[in-house]
mmCIF file of C-alpha atoms in Angstrom:
data_model
loop_
_atom_site.group_PDB
_atom_site.id
_atom_site.type_symbol
_atom_site.label_atom_id
_atom_site.label_comp_id
_atom_site.label_asym_id
_atom_site.label_seq_id
_atom_site.Cartn_x
_atom_site.Cartn_y
_atom_site.Cartn_z
ATOM 1 C CA MET D 1 -4.679 -15.335 20.713
ATOM 2 C CA ALA D 2 -2.083 -15.475 17.986
ATOM 3 C CA LEU D 3 -2.849 -17.969 15.277
ATOM 4 C CA GLN D 4 0.693 -19.313 15.108
ATOM 5 C CA SER D 5 0.944 -22.487 13.100
ATOM 6 C CA SER D 6 3.412 -25.001 11.842
ATOM 7 C CA GLY D 7 1.892 -24.894 8.384
ATOM 8 C CA PRO D 8 -0.762 -23.171 6.293
ATOM 9 C CA LEU D 9 -3.602 -25.286 7.724
ATOM 10 C CA ALA D 10 -2.627 -25.832 11.342
ATOM 11 C CA PRO D 11 -5.637 -26.688 13.580
ATOM 12 C CA ALA D 12 -6.145 -23.256 15.206
ATOM 13 C CA ARG D 13 -6.189 -21.402 11.939
ATOM 14 C CA ARG D 14 -8.174 -24.078 10.128
ATOM 15 C CA ASP D 15 -10.823 -23.904 12.848
ATOM 16 C CA PHE D 16 -10.995 -20.095 12.602
ATOM 17 C CA ILE D 17 -11.212 -20.194 8.812
ATOM 18 C CA LYS D 18 -13.960 -22.813 9.027
ATOM 19 C CA LYS D 19 -15.997 -20.695 11.467
ATOM 20 C CA ALA D 20 -15.343 -17.430 9.643
ATOM 21 C CA GLY D 21 -16.152 -19.082 6.329
ATOM 22 C CA ALA D 22 -19.410 -20.430 7.693
ATOM 23 C CA VAL D 23 -20.381 -16.995 8.961
ATOM 24 C CA SER D 24 -19.521 -15.330 5.689
ATOM 25 C CA ALA D 25 -21.265 -17.975 3.618
ATOM 26 C CA ALA D 26 -24.429 -17.629 5.658
ATOM 27 C CA THR D 27 -24.533 -13.876 6.061
ATOM 28 C CA LEU D 28 -22.747 -12.556 3.017
ATOM 29 C CA LEU D 29 -24.521 -14.738 0.472
ATOM 30 C CA THR D 30 -27.878 -13.850 1.992
ATOM 31 C CA SER D 31 -27.058 -10.144 2.020
ATOM 32 C CA ALA D 32 -26.009 -10.279 -1.616
ATOM 33 C CA GLY D 33 -29.599 -10.227 -2.770
ATOM 34 C CA SER D 34 -30.489 -11.160 -6.308
ATOM 35 C CA GLY D 35 -27.931 -8.930 -8.041
ATOM 36 C CA GLY D 36 -24.971 -9.388 -5.694
ATOM 37 C CA ALA D 37 -23.066 -12.083 -7.538
ATOM 38 C CA TRP D 38 -22.438 -13.183 -11.088
ATOM 39 C CA ALA D 39 -23.144 -16.874 -11.195
ATOM 40 C CA ALA D 40 -23.874 -17.634 -14.818
ATOM 41 C CA GLY D 41 -24.180 -16.321 -18.335
ATOM 42 C CA SER D 42 -21.999 -13.685 -19.958
ATOM 43 C CA ASP D 43 -21.228 -12.036 -16.605
ATOM 44 C CA ALA D 44 -19.598 -15.146 -15.127
ATOM 45 C CA PRO D 45 -15.884 -14.829 -14.306
ATOM 46 C CA GLU D 46 -13.848 -16.266 -17.187
ATOM 47 C CA LYS D 47 -11.151 -17.510 -14.787
ATOM 48 C CA LYS D 48 -12.311 -19.230 -11.612
ATOM 49 C CA GLU D 49 -9.012 -19.314 -9.712
ATOM 50 C CA VAL D 50 -7.008 -16.096 -9.406
ATOM 51 C CA LYS D 51 -3.466 -16.132 -8.014
ATOM 52 C CA ILE D 52 -2.790 -12.873 -6.182
ATOM 53 C CA GLY D 53 0.725 -12.070 -4.991
ATOM 54 C CA PHE D 54 1.264 -10.230 -1.716
ATOM 55 C CA ILE D 55 4.173 -8.993 0.384
ATOM 56 C CA PRO D 56 4.077 -9.648 4.174
ATOM 57 C CA LEU D 57 2.543 -6.332 5.235
ATOM 58 C CA THR D 58 -0.586 -5.432 7.196
ATOM 59 C CA ASP D 59 -2.126 -3.836 4.095
ATOM 60 C CA CYS D 60 -2.399 -7.183 2.287
ATOM 61 C CA ALA D 61 -5.315 -7.838 4.667
ATOM 62 C CA SER D 62 -8.289 -7.239 2.369
ATOM 63 C CA VAL D 63 -6.865 -9.663 -0.228
ATOM 64 C CA VAL D 64 -6.226 -12.287 2.464
ATOM 65 C CA MET D 65 -9.587 -11.846 4.192
ATOM 66 C CA ALA D 66 -11.514 -12.029 0.902
ATOM 67 C CA SER D 67 -10.004 -15.500 0.555
ATOM 68 C CA VAL D 68 -10.109 -16.631 4.206
ATOM 69 C CA LEU D 69 -13.725 -15.537 4.768
ATOM 70 C CA GLY D 70 -14.910 -17.030 1.483
ATOM 71 C CA ILE D 71 -16.173 -13.677 0.194
ATOM 72 C CA ASP D 72 -14.511 -14.441 -3.139
ATOM 73 C CA GLN D 73 -16.797 -17.468 -3.661
ATOM 74 C CA LYS D 74 -19.851 -15.247 -3.495
ATOM 75 C CA TYR D 75 -18.591 -13.557 -6.663
ATOM 76 C CA GLY D 76 -17.751 -16.820 -8.422
ATOM 77 C CA VAL D 77 -13.966 -16.771 -8.006
ATOM 78 C CA LYS D 78 -11.367 -18.359 -5.750
ATOM 79 C CA ILE D 79 -8.493 -16.123 -4.655
ATOM 80 C CA ILE D 80 -5.206 -17.951 -4.110
ATOM 81 C CA PRO D 81 -2.945 -15.628 -2.051
ATOM 82 C CA SER D 82 0.737 -16.115 -2.948
ATOM 83 C CA LYS D 83 3.394 -14.873 -0.507
ATOM 84 C CA GLU D 84 6.239 -13.107 -2.327
ATOM 85 C CA ALA D 85 9.718 -12.111 -1.161
ATOM 86 C CA SER D 86 10.234 -8.674 -2.768
ATOM 87 C CA TRP D 87 8.515 -6.022 -4.866
ATOM 88 C CA ALA D 88 10.927 -6.723 -7.716
ATOM 89 C CA GLY D 89 9.762 -10.337 -7.595
ATOM 90 C CA VAL D 90 6.119 -9.227 -7.666
ATOM 91 C CA ARG D 91 6.860 -7.013 -10.668
ATOM 92 C CA ASP D 92 8.545 -9.824 -12.595
ATOM 93 C CA LYS D 93 5.799 -12.350 -11.857
ATOM 94 C CA LEU D 94 3.062 -9.913 -12.888
ATOM 95 C CA VAL D 95 4.867 -9.121 -16.136
ATOM 96 C CA ASN D 96 5.488 -12.774 -17.043
ATOM 97 C CA GLY D 97 2.032 -13.968 -15.984
ATOM 98 C CA GLU D 98 3.056 -16.151 -13.013
ATOM 99 C CA LEU D 99 0.735 -13.976 -10.928
ATOM 100 C CA ASP D 100 -2.713 -12.926 -12.154
ATOM 101 C CA MET D 101 -2.843 -9.902 -9.850
ATOM 102 C CA ALA D 102 -1.006 -8.518 -6.835
ATOM 103 C CA HIS D 103 -1.236 -6.450 -3.680
ATOM 104 C CA VAL D 104 1.255 -3.973 -5.048
ATOM 105 C CA LEU D 105 2.760 -0.499 -4.677
ATOM 106 C CA TYR D 106 0.892 2.198 -6.614
ATOM 107 C CA GLY D 107 4.104 3.637 -8.021
ATOM 108 C CA LEU D 108 5.378 0.204 -9.078
ATOM 109 C CA ILE D 109 2.451 -0.264 -11.471
ATOM 110 C CA TYR D 110 3.035 3.193 -12.961
ATOM 111 C CA GLY D 111 6.780 2.517 -13.162
ATOM 112 C CA VAL D 112 6.292 -0.719 -15.117
ATOM 113 C CA HIS D 113 3.760 0.920 -17.442
ATOM 114 C CA MET D 114 6.304 3.650 -18.217
ATOM 115 C CA GLY D 115 9.284 1.280 -18.357
ATOM 116 C CA THR D 116 10.866 3.257 -15.510
ATOM 117 C CA SER D 117 11.533 0.358 -13.167
ATOM 118 C CA GLY D 118 12.526 -2.594 -15.320
ATOM 119 C CA PRO D 119 10.493 -4.190 -18.115
ATOM 120 C CA LYS D 120 7.865 -2.021 -19.834
ATOM 121 C CA LYS D 121 4.374 -3.464 -20.019
ATOM 122 C CA ASP D 122 0.885 -1.956 -20.117
ATOM 123 C CA MET D 123 -0.515 -2.212 -16.602
ATOM 124 C CA ALA D 124 -3.785 -1.741 -14.746
ATOM 125 C CA VAL D 125 -4.900 -0.568 -11.303
ATOM 126 C CA LEU D 126 -8.273 -2.109 -10.405
ATOM 127 C CA MET D 127 -8.646 -0.431 -7.015
ATOM 128 C CA SER D 128 -6.751 1.145 -4.171
ATOM 129 C CA LEU D 129 -6.387 -1.379 -1.338
ATOM 130 C CA ASN D 130 -5.788 1.085 1.485
ATOM 131 C CA ASN D 131 -5.000 4.609 2.577
ATOM 132 C CA ASN D 132 -2.422 5.572 5.230
ATOM 133 C CA GLY D 133 -0.606 3.301 7.646
ATOM 134 C CA GLN D 134 3.082 3.481 6.671
ATOM 135 C CA ALA D 135 5.870 5.172 8.632
ATOM 136 C CA ILE D 136 9.398 6.539 8.446
ATOM 137 C CA THR D 137 11.677 5.063 11.098
ATOM 138 C CA LEU D 138 14.955 6.594 12.241
ATOM 139 C CA SER D 139 17.543 4.513 14.079
ATOM 140 C CA LYS D 140 17.803 4.760 17.848
ATOM 141 C CA LYS D 141 21.392 5.951 17.324
ATOM 142 C CA LEU D 142 20.152 8.999 15.381
ATOM 143 C CA ALA D 143 17.392 9.629 17.919
ATOM 144 C CA ASP D 144 19.947 9.583 20.740
ATOM 145 C CA LYS D 145 21.752 12.396 18.903
ATOM 146 C CA GLY D 146 18.551 14.437 18.695
ATOM 147 C CA ALA D 147 17.317 13.474 15.214
ATOM 148 C CA VAL D 148 13.666 12.660 15.867
ATOM 149 C CA ASP D 149 11.927 14.435 12.973
ATOM 150 C CA ALA D 150 12.802 15.940 9.580
ATOM 151 C CA ALA D 151 14.070 19.292 10.901
ATOM 152 C CA SER D 152 16.291 17.808 13.622
ATOM 153 C CA LEU D 153 17.579 15.205 11.149
ATOM 154 C CA ALA D 154 18.580 17.998 8.742
ATOM 155 C CA THR D 155 20.365 19.789 11.596
ATOM 156 C CA LEU D 156 22.309 16.664 12.573
ATOM 157 C CA MET D 157 23.231 15.854 8.947
ATOM 158 C CA ALA D 158 24.558 19.406 8.483
ATOM 159 C CA LYS D 159 26.574 19.188 11.703
ATOM 160 C CA GLU D 160 27.914 15.632 11.456
ATOM 161 C CA LYS D 161 29.030 15.122 7.872
ATOM 162 C CA ARG D 162 29.106 11.507 6.675
ATOM 163 C CA GLU D 163 27.166 9.280 4.284
ATOM 164 C CA TYR D 164 23.624 8.852 5.561
ATOM 165 C CA THR D 165 21.729 5.831 4.214
ATOM 166 C CA PHE D 166 17.955 5.552 3.982
ATOM 167 C CA ALA D 167 16.064 2.511 2.757
ATOM 168 C CA GLN D 168 12.873 2.279 0.746
ATOM 169 C CA THR D 169 11.225 -0.744 -0.834
ATOM 170 C CA PHE D 170 11.198 -0.118 -4.613
ATOM 171 C CA PRO D 171 12.640 2.697 -6.806
ATOM 172 C CA THR D 172 9.288 4.030 -8.124
ATOM 173 C CA GLY D 173 7.164 2.812 -5.218
ATOM 174 C CA THR D 174 5.159 4.561 -2.547
ATOM 175 C CA HIS D 175 7.738 4.254 0.235
ATOM 176 C CA ALA D 176 10.456 5.797 -1.911
ATOM 177 C CA MET D 177 8.168 8.750 -2.687
ATOM 178 C CA TRP D 178 7.091 9.286 0.946
ATOM 179 C CA LEU D 179 10.715 9.129 2.088
ATOM 180 C CA TYR D 180 11.968 11.522 -0.591
ATOM 181 C CA TYR D 181 9.080 13.952 -0.074
ATOM 182 C CA TRP D 182 9.634 14.030 3.690
ATOM 183 C CA LEU D 183 13.409 14.505 3.449
ATOM 184 C CA ALA D 184 12.955 17.255 0.840
ATOM 185 C CA SER D 185 10.405 19.053 3.059
ATOM 186 C CA ALA D 186 13.354 19.694 5.425
ATOM 187 C CA GLY D 187 15.704 20.702 2.612
ATOM 188 C CA ILE D 188 17.471 17.319 2.385
ATOM 189 C CA ASN D 189 18.000 16.154 -1.199
ATOM 190 C CA PRO D 190 17.564 12.353 -1.009
ATOM 191 C CA PHE D 191 20.002 11.786 -3.891
ATOM 192 C CA LYS D 192 22.632 14.478 -3.307
ATOM 193 C CA ASP D 193 22.689 14.646 0.496
ATOM 194 C CA ALA D 194 22.053 10.986 1.266
ATOM 195 C CA LYS D 195 22.185 7.479 -0.137
ATOM 196 C CA ALA D 196 18.963 5.622 -0.937
ATOM 197 C CA ILE D 197 18.922 1.824 -0.964
ATOM 198 C CA VAL D 198 16.232 -0.784 -1.682
ATOM 199 C CA VAL D 199 15.394 -3.377 0.993
ATOM 200 C CA PRO D 200 12.370 -5.751 0.976
ATOM 201 C CA PRO D 201 9.855 -4.856 3.738
ATOM 202 C CA PRO D 202 10.303 -7.908 6.018
ATOM 203 C CA GLN D 203 14.092 -7.360 6.026
ATOM 204 C CA MET D 204 14.008 -3.702 7.139
ATOM 205 C CA VAL D 205 14.193 -4.275 10.902
ATOM 206 C CA ALA D 206 17.009 -6.836 10.671
ATOM 207 C CA ASN D 207 19.032 -4.500 8.426
ATOM 208 C CA MET D 208 18.616 -1.575 10.816
ATOM 209 C CA ARG D 209 19.607 -3.805 13.729
ATOM 210 C CA VAL D 210 23.024 -4.458 12.159
ATOM 211 C CA GLY D 211 23.499 -0.798 11.197
ATOM 212 C CA ASN D 212 22.954 -0.981 7.435
ATOM 213 C CA MET D 213 20.805 2.148 7.382
ATOM 214 C CA ASP D 214 20.022 5.304 9.333
ATOM 215 C CA GLY D 215 16.339 5.258 8.497
ATOM 216 C CA PHE D 216 13.702 3.530 6.421
ATOM 217 C CA CYS D 217 10.210 3.948 5.069
ATOM 218 C CA VAL D 218 8.012 0.857 4.985
ATOM 219 C CA GLY D 219 4.491 -0.395 5.607
ATOM 220 C CA GLU D 220 3.294 -1.782 8.903
ATOM 221 C CA PRO D 221 3.890 -3.818 10.939
ATOM 222 C CA TRP D 222 7.605 -3.172 10.405
ATOM 223 C CA GLY D 223 7.607 0.422 11.735
ATOM 224 C CA HIS D 224 6.020 -0.683 14.998
ATOM 225 C CA ARG D 225 8.220 -3.798 15.090
ATOM 226 C CA ALA D 226 11.338 -1.561 15.109
ATOM 227 C CA ILE D 227 9.968 0.187 18.212
ATOM 228 C CA MET D 228 9.056 -3.106 19.926
ATOM 229 C CA ASP D 229 12.595 -4.356 19.265
ATOM 230 C CA GLY D 230 14.124 -1.127 20.615
ATOM 231 C CA ILE D 231 16.123 -0.295 17.502
ATOM 232 C CA GLY D 232 14.178 2.591 15.938
ATOM 233 C CA ILE D 233 11.708 5.424 16.480
ATOM 234 C CA THR D 234 8.818 6.638 14.344
ATOM 235 C CA ALA D 235 9.857 10.060 13.024
ATOM 236 C CA VAL D 236 6.669 10.574 11.009
ATOM 237 C CA THR D 237 3.671 8.581 9.832
ATOM 238 C CA THR D 238 2.883 8.744 6.137
ATOM 239 C CA GLN D 239 -0.609 10.042 6.901
ATOM 240 C CA ASP D 240 1.150 13.076 8.376
ATOM 241 C CA ILE D 241 2.926 13.539 5.043
ATOM 242 C CA TRP D 242 -0.346 13.220 3.114
ATOM 243 C CA LYS D 243 -3.602 12.548 4.943
ATOM 244 C CA ASP D 244 -5.497 9.643 3.324
ATOM 245 C CA HIS D 245 -2.735 9.045 0.785
ATOM 246 C CA PRO D 246 -3.050 6.203 -1.719
ATOM 247 C CA GLU D 247 -0.881 3.209 -0.877
ATOM 248 C CA LYS D 248 -1.176 -0.352 -2.206
ATOM 249 C CA THR D 249 -3.327 -1.225 -5.200
ATOM 250 C CA LEU D 250 -4.870 -4.309 -6.674
ATOM 251 C CA GLY D 251 -2.634 -4.349 -9.733
ATOM 252 C CA THR D 252 -2.524 -6.473 -12.849
ATOM 253 C CA THR D 253 -1.617 -6.203 -16.517
ATOM 254 C CA ALA D 254 -3.797 -4.438 -19.085
ATOM 255 C CA GLU D 255 -3.722 -7.737 -20.981
ATOM 256 C CA PHE D 256 -5.340 -9.593 -18.053
ATOM 257 C CA VAL D 257 -8.173 -7.054 -17.787
ATOM 258 C CA LYS D 258 -8.820 -7.254 -21.516
ATOM 259 C CA LYS D 259 -8.857 -11.049 -21.513
ATOM 260 C CA TYR D 260 -10.757 -11.556 -18.241
ATOM 261 C CA PRO D 261 -12.911 -8.455 -17.558
ATOM 262 C CA ASN D 262 -15.562 -10.335 -15.557
ATOM 263 C CA THR D 263 -12.872 -11.935 -13.404
ATOM 264 C CA ALA D 264 -11.271 -8.538 -12.760
ATOM 265 C CA ARG D 265 -14.648 -7.136 -11.721
ATOM 266 C CA ALA D 266 -15.509 -10.129 -9.498
ATOM 267 C CA VAL D 267 -12.182 -10.048 -7.632
ATOM 268 C CA THR D 268 -12.449 -6.266 -7.165
ATOM 269 C CA ALA D 269 -15.966 -6.632 -5.735
ATOM 270 C CA ALA D 270 -14.849 -9.383 -3.346
ATOM 271 C CA ILE D 271 -11.909 -7.334 -2.052
ATOM 272 C CA LEU D 272 -14.103 -4.238 -1.682
ATOM 273 C CA GLU D 273 -16.408 -6.284 0.507
ATOM 274 C CA ALA D 274 -13.497 -7.671 2.511
ATOM 275 C CA GLY D 275 -12.209 -4.127 3.081
ATOM 276 C CA ARG D 276 -15.638 -3.101 4.340
ATOM 277 C CA TRP D 277 -15.674 -6.124 6.672
ATOM 278 C CA ILE D 278 -12.290 -5.119 8.161
ATOM 279 C CA ASP D 279 -13.299 -1.473 8.668
ATOM 280 C CA THR D 280 -16.658 -2.377 10.250
ATOM 281 C CA GLY D 281 -15.361 -2.503 13.799
ATOM 282 C CA LEU D 282 -12.938 -3.500 16.521
ATOM 283 C CA GLN D 283 -13.813 -7.194 16.553
ATOM 284 C CA ASN D 284 -13.220 -7.606 12.827
ATOM 285 C CA LYS D 285 -9.932 -5.701 12.982
ATOM 286 C CA MET D 286 -8.709 -7.916 15.806
ATOM 287 C CA LYS D 287 -9.750 -11.033 13.900
ATOM 288 C CA MET D 288 -7.945 -9.706 10.830
ATOM 289 C CA ALA D 289 -4.790 -9.036 12.882
ATOM 290 C CA GLU D 290 -4.843 -12.607 14.226
ATOM 291 C CA THR D 291 -5.250 -13.994 10.729
ATOM 292 C CA VAL D 292 -2.584 -12.007 8.883
ATOM 293 C CA ALA D 293 -0.052 -12.372 11.740
ATOM 294 C CA ASP D 294 0.092 -16.090 10.911
ATOM 295 C CA LYS D 295 3.328 -17.389 9.393
ATOM 296 C CA SER D 296 1.536 -18.050 6.075
ATOM 297 C CA TYR D 297 1.037 -14.282 5.727
ATOM 298 C CA VAL D 298 2.990 -11.594 7.643
ATOM 299 C CA ASN D 299 4.673 -13.964 10.122
ATOM 300 C CA THR D 300 4.881 -11.724 13.188
ATOM 301 C CA SER D 301 3.204 -11.399 16.580
ATOM 302 C CA VAL D 302 -0.387 -10.176 16.686
ATOM 303 C CA ASP D 303 0.601 -7.273 18.958
ATOM 304 C CA ALA D 304 2.926 -5.960 16.241
ATOM 305 C CA ILE D 305 -0.145 -5.503 14.033
ATOM 306 C CA ASN D 306 -3.198 -4.811 16.151
ATOM 307 C CA GLN D 307 -2.193 -1.514 17.822
ATOM 308 C CA ARG D 308 -1.639 0.634 14.740
ATOM 309 C CA ILE D 309 -4.599 -0.725 12.781
ATOM 310 C CA LEU D 310 -6.720 0.592 15.657
ATOM 311 C CA GLY D 311 -4.929 3.953 15.492
ATOM 312 C CA ARG D 312 -3.009 3.436 18.737
ATOM 313 C CA TYR D 313 0.437 4.851 18.088
ATOM 314 C CA GLN D 314 3.665 5.275 20.055
ATOM 315 C CA ASN D 315 6.867 6.756 18.663
ATOM 316 C CA GLY D 316 9.429 4.829 20.707
ATOM 317 C CA LEU D 317 10.359 7.939 22.703
ATOM 318 C CA GLY D 318 7.526 7.864 25.210
ATOM 319 C CA LYS D 319 4.919 9.697 23.130
ATOM 320 C CA THR D 320 1.588 7.927 22.537
ATOM 321 C CA TRP D 321 -1.439 9.124 20.594
ATOM 322 C CA ASP D 322 -4.674 8.009 18.965
ATOM 323 C CA ASP D 323 -4.515 8.651 15.231
ATOM 324 C CA PRO D 324 -7.888 8.988 13.482
ATOM 325 C CA ASN D 325 -6.072 8.727 10.124
ATOM 326 C CA HIS D 326 -4.783 5.200 10.666
ATOM 327 C CA MET D 327 -4.840 2.538 7.947
ATOM 328 C CA LYS D 328 -8.229 2.362 6.220
ATOM 329 C CA PHE D 329 -9.265 -0.466 3.922
ATOM 330 C CA TYR D 330 -12.673 0.900 2.868
ATOM 331 C CA ASN D 331 -13.762 4.170 4.508
ATOM 332 C CA ASP D 332 -17.125 4.123 2.682
ATOM 333 C CA GLY D 333 -15.368 3.680 -0.653
ATOM 334 C CA ALA D 334 -13.039 6.676 -0.248
ATOM 335 C CA ALA D 335 -10.029 4.433 0.496
ATOM 336 C CA THR D 336 -10.628 2.118 -2.447
ATOM 337 C CA PHE D 337 -11.504 4.411 -5.365
ATOM 338 C CA PRO D 338 -8.666 4.607 -7.938
ATOM 339 C CA TYR D 339 -8.591 8.401 -8.273
ATOM 340 C CA LEU D 340 -6.882 9.526 -11.470
ATOM 341 C CA SER D 341 -5.144 12.304 -9.541
ATOM 342 C CA ASP D 342 -3.549 9.707 -7.220
ATOM 343 C CA GLY D 343 -1.892 7.920 -10.121
ATOM 344 C CA MET D 344 -0.850 11.219 -11.683
ATOM 345 C CA TRP D 345 0.836 12.273 -8.429
ATOM 346 C CA PHE D 346 3.293 9.380 -8.633
ATOM 347 C CA LEU D 347 4.215 10.422 -12.172
ATOM 348 C CA THR D 348 4.885 13.991 -10.965
ATOM 349 C CA GLN D 349 7.276 12.631 -8.327
ATOM 350 C CA HIS D 350 8.988 10.309 -10.802
ATOM 351 C CA LYS D 351 9.579 13.408 -12.944
ATOM 352 C CA ARG D 352 10.680 15.463 -9.921
ATOM 353 C CA TRP D 353 13.380 12.945 -9.007
ATOM 354 C CA GLY D 354 14.584 12.354 -12.549
ATOM 355 C CA LEU D 355 13.221 8.822 -12.780
ATOM 356 C CA ILE D 356 11.515 9.893 -15.998
ATOM 357 C CA LYS D 357 13.188 12.414 -18.267
ATOM 358 C CA ASP D 358 10.288 14.223 -19.929
ATOM 359 C CA HIS D 359 6.832 15.254 -18.838
ATOM 360 C CA PRO D 360 4.458 12.414 -19.748
ATOM 361 C CA ASP D 361 0.767 12.740 -20.635
ATOM 362 C CA TYR D 362 -0.143 12.658 -16.955
ATOM 363 C CA LEU D 363 -3.927 12.434 -17.296
ATOM 364 C CA GLY D 364 -3.857 10.217 -20.379
ATOM 365 C CA ILE D 365 -1.652 7.635 -18.660
ATOM 366 C CA ALA D 366 -3.767 7.643 -15.502
ATOM 367 C CA LYS D 367 -6.872 7.026 -17.632
ATOM 368 C CA GLN D 368 -5.133 4.077 -19.317
ATOM 369 C CA ILE D 369 -4.008 2.486 -16.043
ATOM 370 C CA ASN D 370 -6.799 3.176 -13.536
ATOM 371 C CA GLN D 371 -9.774 0.991 -14.454
ATOM 372 C CA ILE D 372 -12.554 3.350 -13.364
ATOM 373 C CA ASP D 373 -15.315 1.546 -15.292
ATOM 374 C CA ILE D 374 -14.522 -1.889 -13.873
ATOM 375 C CA TYR D 375 -14.225 -0.382 -10.409
ATOM 376 C CA LYS D 376 -17.655 1.248 -10.709
ATOM 377 C CA GLN D 377 -19.233 -2.049 -11.794
ATOM 378 C CA ALA D 378 -17.592 -3.836 -8.837
ATOM 379 C CA ALA D 379 -18.742 -1.029 -6.544
ATOM 380 C CA THR D 380 -22.327 -1.494 -7.722
ATOM 381 C CA ALA D 381 -22.104 -5.252 -7.100
ATOM 382 C CA SER D 382 -20.643 -4.795 -3.606
ATOM 383 C CA LYS D 383 -22.882 -1.799 -2.772
ATOM 384 C CA THR D 384 -19.863 0.474 -2.364
ATOM 385 C CA PRO D 385 -20.411 4.263 -2.594
ATOM 386 C CA VAL D 386 -18.511 5.896 -5.482
ATOM 387 C CA PRO D 387 -17.052 9.438 -5.160
ATOM 388 C CA LYS D 388 -18.536 12.068 -7.492
ATOM 389 C CA ASP D 389 -15.188 13.084 -8.982
ATOM 390 C CA VAL D 390 -12.273 11.058 -10.395
ATOM 391 C CA MET D 391 -9.860 13.714 -9.053
ATOM 392 C CA ARG D 392 -9.302 14.858 -5.464
ATOM 393 C CA THR D 393 -7.496 17.670 -3.677
ATOM 394 C CA SER D 394 -4.882 17.037 -1.000
ATOM 395 C CA LYS D 395 -2.574 19.225 1.095
ATOM 396 C CA MET D 396 0.880 17.802 1.802
ATOM 397 C CA ILE D 397 3.174 18.144 4.828
ATOM 398 C CA ASP D 398 4.975 21.123 3.215
ATOM 399 C CA GLY D 399 1.692 22.987 2.630
ATOM 400 C CA VAL D 400 1.722 22.375 -1.140
ATOM 401 C CA VAL D 401 -1.700 21.467 -2.559
ATOM 402 C CA TRP D 402 -2.087 18.732 -5.167
ATOM 403 C CA ASP D 403 -5.294 18.635 -7.221
ATOM 404 C CA GLY D 404 -4.143 17.157 -10.521
ATOM 405 C CA LYS D 405 -5.044 20.304 -12.500
ATOM 406 C CA ASP D 406 -1.569 21.338 -13.636
ATOM 407 C CA PRO D 407 0.791 18.376 -13.149
ATOM 408 C CA ARG D 408 3.641 19.921 -15.202
ATOM 409 C CA LYS D 409 3.731 23.059 -13.090
ATOM 410 C CA TYR D 410 3.428 21.012 -9.908
ATOM 411 C CA ALA D 411 6.294 18.647 -10.839
ATOM 412 C CA ASP D 412 8.575 21.555 -11.779
ATOM 413 C CA GLY D 413 7.603 23.703 -8.802
ATOM 414 C CA PHE D 414 9.621 21.961 -6.097
ATOM 415 C CA LYS D 415 12.682 23.726 -4.743
ATOM 416 C CA VAL D 416 14.367 20.420 -3.868
ATOM 417 C CA ARG D 417 14.444 18.061 -6.840
ATOM 418 C CA ALA D 418 16.831 16.056 -8.993
#
């Protein structure tokens, strides 16, 4: 049943939170053992209440559930989720301190650190919140003309010359990079052959409905929502562009981590545990879908969320499939580890598309931003397995392998670039 409410604490949701909280308090605190939480002394969180911004997307779930289930309290903190309207708003509130942390695009944090996307400020990634689970949607009008994937889109654009508009959610963000990478894999230059615009995630479907764009890349549930509303088709999932790609992060400023290291560690541990809870099984995923569908969070119907988080996909053209690489919030720690190579990849794409002029110190910057030590401490506290290596190897949709070993060569090696 959908937990629709007229306010943040409507009876149905309050009752669920009460029950879920009781379960988590009983089971999670017991399972913590003697070393599971920091309650006192020098390890105690310096800041007890932590305001975490989020955008209405399915992948805010581990932040929300850490709060709703009371997992945060086990680690001595209280997470206050704060619903935000746009990624630019999240950026500004992180920079000026209105938000302590945020569910935020990987590439946004790197963009702010570099001064690429607005104000320049030293930033920090505490953990990756999820892998996979985004999609590129093409309008039904394009699909009716045969454009249903990258190759057929390129064919149509070559045949029917006009200005084609594609929307992403933030200039240096993940969705912009998935969209550009996918278009370029079919020989379409996203800047020369098309127009790219920025639209906040919850506004994507409405904008496509009135014909403001030909396609968009965004996080769920908005890709599936476009299919449910009959206005778009899924041309590709982002996990087909890069299997197990990094997506949202738990982001904050370097200043916050320096001032409140115990708080940063406690919040990270709580969200790691919430991610594990979500990934544990069907029942938890369904409960999560009911919770985040509420108007206080994503504000959509439960059925817009629950199919794709279970890996049940349809493309809007009659094709259905079970995707084993659906959105993961934990995946035994593989989905949450802040790999240095993941952060470096975004820098290579920012360079590729001319968002930064010169080659930066790719590895040095990733080491500054990605808080590996704090993550490892939080992983120990939450009994999360840690990968052996801070780098990983991935093969993209165009067959190009990224391993972080030679980022300059990689960034300069693309045929289609700015």
